[in-house]
Short mmCIF file of C-alpha atoms in Angstrom, two decimals:
data_model
loop_
_atom_site.label_atom_id
_atom_site.label_comp_id
_atom_site.label_asym_id
_atom_site.label_seq_id
_atom_site.Cartn_x
_atom_site.Cartn_y
_atom_site.Cartn_z
CA MET O 907 -87.11 -85.41 -52.70
CA ASP O 908 -91.21 -85.66 -53.82
CA GLU O 909 -92.51 -88.49 -52.83
CA SER O 910 -93.95 -89.33 -56.24
CA LYS O 911 -90.46 -89.87 -57.41
CA LEU O 912 -89.29 -91.43 -54.57
CA ILE O 913 -92.02 -94.58 -55.03
CA GLU O 914 -91.15 -94.54 -58.79
CA LEU O 915 -87.61 -94.74 -58.17
CA LEU O 916 -87.20 -97.43 -55.52
CA THR O 917 -89.94 -99.65 -58.33
CA LYS O 918 -87.69 -98.59 -60.73
CA PHE O 919 -84.42 -100.29 -59.05
CA LYS O 920 -86.80 -103.24 -58.40
CA ASP O 921 -87.71 -103.90 -61.56
CA GLU O 922 -84.58 -103.85 -62.77
CA ILE O 923 -82.74 -106.05 -59.61
CA LYS O 924 -85.55 -108.73 -60.18
CA GLN O 925 -84.52 -109.28 -63.43
CA ASP O 926 -81.00 -109.73 -63.12
CA VAL O 927 -80.91 -111.97 -60.33
CA ASN O 928 -84.34 -112.76 -59.88
CA LEU O 929 -84.52 -111.49 -56.31
CA LYS O 930 -87.43 -111.08 -54.18
CA PHE O 931 -87.84 -107.79 -52.52
CA LYS O 932 -90.05 -106.57 -48.93
CA GLU O 933 -90.49 -103.12 -48.05
CA MET O 934 -90.00 -103.18 -43.69
CA SER O 935 -90.63 -99.62 -43.29
CA ASN O 936 -93.40 -95.99 -44.72
CA LEU O 937 -91.78 -93.92 -46.88
CA LEU O 938 -90.93 -90.37 -45.15
CA GLU O 939 -89.14 -87.86 -45.82
CA GLU O 940 -85.55 -87.93 -45.74
CA LYS O 941 -85.31 -91.22 -43.69
CA PHE O 942 -83.77 -94.56 -45.58
CA THR O 943 -86.40 -97.12 -47.17
CA GLN O 944 -85.73 -100.73 -45.91
CA LEU O 945 -85.76 -103.35 -48.23
CA LYS O 946 -85.54 -107.43 -47.20
CA LYS O 947 -83.97 -109.29 -49.95
CA SER O 948 -83.56 -113.28 -49.94
CA VAL O 949 -81.72 -114.65 -52.35
CA GLU O 950 -81.83 -118.81 -53.24
CA VAL O 951 -78.43 -119.46 -54.45
CA HIS O 952 -75.31 -117.99 -52.95
CA GLU O 953 -73.37 -117.94 -56.51
CA ASN O 954 -76.43 -115.22 -57.12
CA LYS O 955 -75.34 -113.34 -54.44
CA ILE O 956 -71.47 -112.54 -54.45
CA SER O 957 -72.39 -111.74 -58.09
CA PHE O 958 -74.97 -109.30 -57.31
CA LEU O 959 -72.67 -107.92 -54.65
CA GLU O 960 -70.04 -107.01 -56.53
CA ARG O 961 -71.53 -105.95 -59.81
CA GLU O 962 -74.45 -103.80 -58.56
CA TRP O 963 -73.51 -102.64 -54.81
CA ARG O 964 -70.42 -101.82 -55.24
CA ARG O 965 -70.75 -98.69 -57.10
CA GLN O 966 -73.83 -97.38 -55.79
CA ASP O 967 -74.01 -95.27 -52.63
CA ILE O 968 -76.25 -98.24 -51.07
CA TYR O 969 -75.82 -99.79 -47.46
CA ILE O 970 -76.02 -103.47 -46.49
CA SER O 971 -76.84 -105.56 -43.64
CA GLU O 972 -76.84 -109.09 -43.59
CA ASP O 973 -78.73 -110.57 -41.03
CA PHE O 974 -79.04 -114.65 -39.96
CA SER O 975 -82.84 -115.75 -41.18
CA TYR O 976 -85.83 -115.54 -38.31
CA GLU O 977 -85.41 -118.79 -37.22
CA THR O 978 -81.43 -118.56 -37.32
CA ARG O 979 -81.51 -115.73 -34.53
CA ALA O 980 -84.33 -117.84 -32.40
CA LYS O 981 -81.64 -121.03 -31.92
CA ARG O 982 -79.00 -118.46 -31.60
CA LYS O 983 -80.87 -117.03 -28.76
CA GLU O 984 -81.52 -119.94 -27.16
CA LEU O 985 -77.74 -121.34 -27.14
CA PHE O 986 -76.68 -117.86 -25.73
CA GLY O 987 -77.50 -118.90 -21.98
CA PRO O 988 -76.01 -122.44 -22.70
CA MET O 989 -72.40 -121.02 -24.20
CA VAL O 990 -72.70 -117.60 -20.89
CA GLU O 991 -72.43 -121.11 -18.35
CA ALA O 992 -70.30 -122.69 -20.51
CA ARG O 993 -67.24 -119.51 -20.21
CA LYS O 994 -67.98 -119.48 -16.40
CA ALA O 995 -67.90 -123.04 -16.02
CA GLY O 996 -64.03 -122.24 -17.09
CA LYS O 997 -64.42 -123.87 -20.45
CA ILE O 998 -64.23 -122.14 -24.69
CA ALA O 999 -68.18 -121.39 -25.99
CA TYR O 1000 -68.88 -119.93 -29.34
CA ILE O 1001 -71.34 -119.62 -31.31
CA ARG O 1002 -71.10 -121.08 -35.36
CA TYR O 1003 -74.37 -119.61 -36.89
CA ASP O 1004 -76.49 -122.17 -35.17
CA LYS O 1005 -74.77 -124.62 -33.40
CA LEU O 1006 -73.20 -124.36 -29.95
CA ILE O 1007 -69.16 -125.42 -29.65
CA ILE O 1008 -68.00 -126.01 -25.61
CA LYS O 1009 -64.49 -126.80 -25.78
CA GLU O 1010 -62.56 -128.25 -22.35
CA PRO O 1011 -59.28 -125.31 -22.28
CA SER O 1012 -55.33 -127.88 -22.93
CA ASP O 1013 -53.22 -127.97 -20.93
CA LYS O 1014 -50.86 -127.70 -23.81
CA PHE O 1015 -47.80 -124.84 -23.02
CA ILE O 1016 -48.52 -122.14 -25.60
CA GLY O 1017 -46.26 -119.34 -25.91
CA SER O 1018 -42.47 -118.76 -26.37
CA LYS O 1019 -40.96 -119.11 -22.72
CA ARG O 1020 -39.01 -121.07 -21.81
CA MET O 1021 -40.04 -124.36 -20.11
CA LEU O 1022 -39.25 -124.40 -16.53
CA GLU O 1023 -38.49 -127.84 -16.61
CA SER O 1024 -35.36 -127.45 -18.43
CA SER O 1025 -32.48 -125.22 -16.72
CA PRO O 1026 -29.84 -122.87 -18.42
CA LYS O 1027 -26.91 -125.21 -17.88
CA PHE O 1028 -29.35 -127.69 -20.21
CA GLN O 1029 -29.91 -125.00 -22.78
CA GLU O 1030 -26.72 -124.33 -22.97
CA VAL O 1031 -25.51 -127.63 -24.28
CA ASN O 1032 -28.36 -127.57 -26.46
CA LYS O 1033 -26.72 -123.62 -28.19
CA LYS O 1034 -23.72 -125.73 -28.45
CA GLU O 1035 -24.63 -128.77 -30.36
CA ASN O 1036 -27.25 -125.90 -32.94
CA LYS O 1037 -23.96 -124.25 -33.39
CA ARG O 1038 -21.79 -127.18 -34.78
CA HIS O 1039 -25.22 -128.51 -36.47
CA LYS O 1040 -25.73 -125.00 -38.84
CA THR O 1041 -21.76 -124.96 -39.72
CA GLU O 1042 -22.29 -129.02 -40.97
CA VAL O 1043 -25.62 -127.27 -42.86
CA LYS O 1044 -23.66 -125.03 -44.24
CA GLN O 1045 -20.65 -126.90 -45.95
CA LEU O 1046 -23.28 -129.36 -47.15
CA ALA O 1047 -24.82 -126.60 -48.82
CA ARG O 1048 -21.86 -125.12 -50.05
CA SER O 1049 -20.81 -128.41 -51.81
CA PHE O 1050 -23.95 -129.08 -53.20
CA SER O 1051 -23.95 -125.16 -55.10
CA THR O 1052 -21.08 -125.71 -57.03
CA ARG O 1053 -21.94 -128.41 -59.31
CA ASP O 1054 -23.13 -127.77 -62.85
CA ILE O 1055 -26.01 -129.16 -64.06
CA SER O 1056 -25.21 -131.46 -66.11
CA HIS O 1057 -25.24 -134.19 -63.70
CA PHE O 1058 -29.45 -133.82 -63.31
CA PHE O 1059 -30.11 -135.24 -66.53
CA ARG O 1060 -29.91 -138.70 -68.29
CA ASP O 1061 -27.43 -139.52 -70.76
CA GLY O 1062 -28.35 -140.40 -74.45
CA SER O 1063 -26.88 -144.18 -73.86
CA ASP O 1064 -28.53 -147.16 -71.96
CA SER O 1065 -26.95 -149.33 -69.60
CA ASP O 1066 -25.32 -151.42 -71.44
CA GLY O 1067 -23.61 -148.51 -73.25
CA SER O 1068 -25.09 -147.96 -76.56
CA THR O 1069 -26.94 -145.25 -77.74
CA SER O 1070 -30.93 -145.44 -78.13
CA GLN O 1071 -33.02 -143.96 -80.26
CA SER O 1072 -35.10 -141.19 -79.74
CA SER O 1073 -39.02 -140.94 -79.14
CA LYS O 1074 -39.23 -138.65 -81.59
CA GLY O 1075 -38.45 -140.58 -84.65
CA ASN O 1076 -40.65 -143.28 -83.54
CA ARG O 1077 -44.48 -140.40 -83.10
CA GLY O 1078 -45.34 -141.32 -86.80
CA ARG O 1079 -44.48 -145.42 -87.12
CA LYS O 1080 -47.33 -147.98 -86.14
CA ARG O 1081 -46.31 -150.71 -83.83
CA GLU O 1082 -45.54 -154.38 -84.70
CA ASP O 1083 -45.82 -157.02 -82.54
#
């Protein structure tokens, strides 16, 4: 591809994007034959970034890599040493954005295996109790499923047995107080 055509294409591309999303571009590398040109973009508003990615970049053969800002990368580099030390000490440590998070390992039992303190005899008794409980629940479920849904509706009578006027009849009338 001719350099002049490539430069023309890039300027046209930059102008279109600037009009759509107000992005600022800075060229990072020189134009060389058969090499990709790296562009640095900064988006001020997160909504603009999302809409820009959805509309423009999805349908083109352009590759996107997102980096943290220079300050954030410097901060992460500083936090990397303490993170390694904390991991060597047996703690759970990781970096989230620009913060070091260190947690103590938990002593809670995590897993599906049974605890060693419980004996197999005790577990057999629990299984029998659970089976009995399940059959009772099934019987209750059957008794509820045989009912019709009319018992969920309120009948039209008041507590004294008289029927009250429907609320639809009172909509157009003014209240007399």
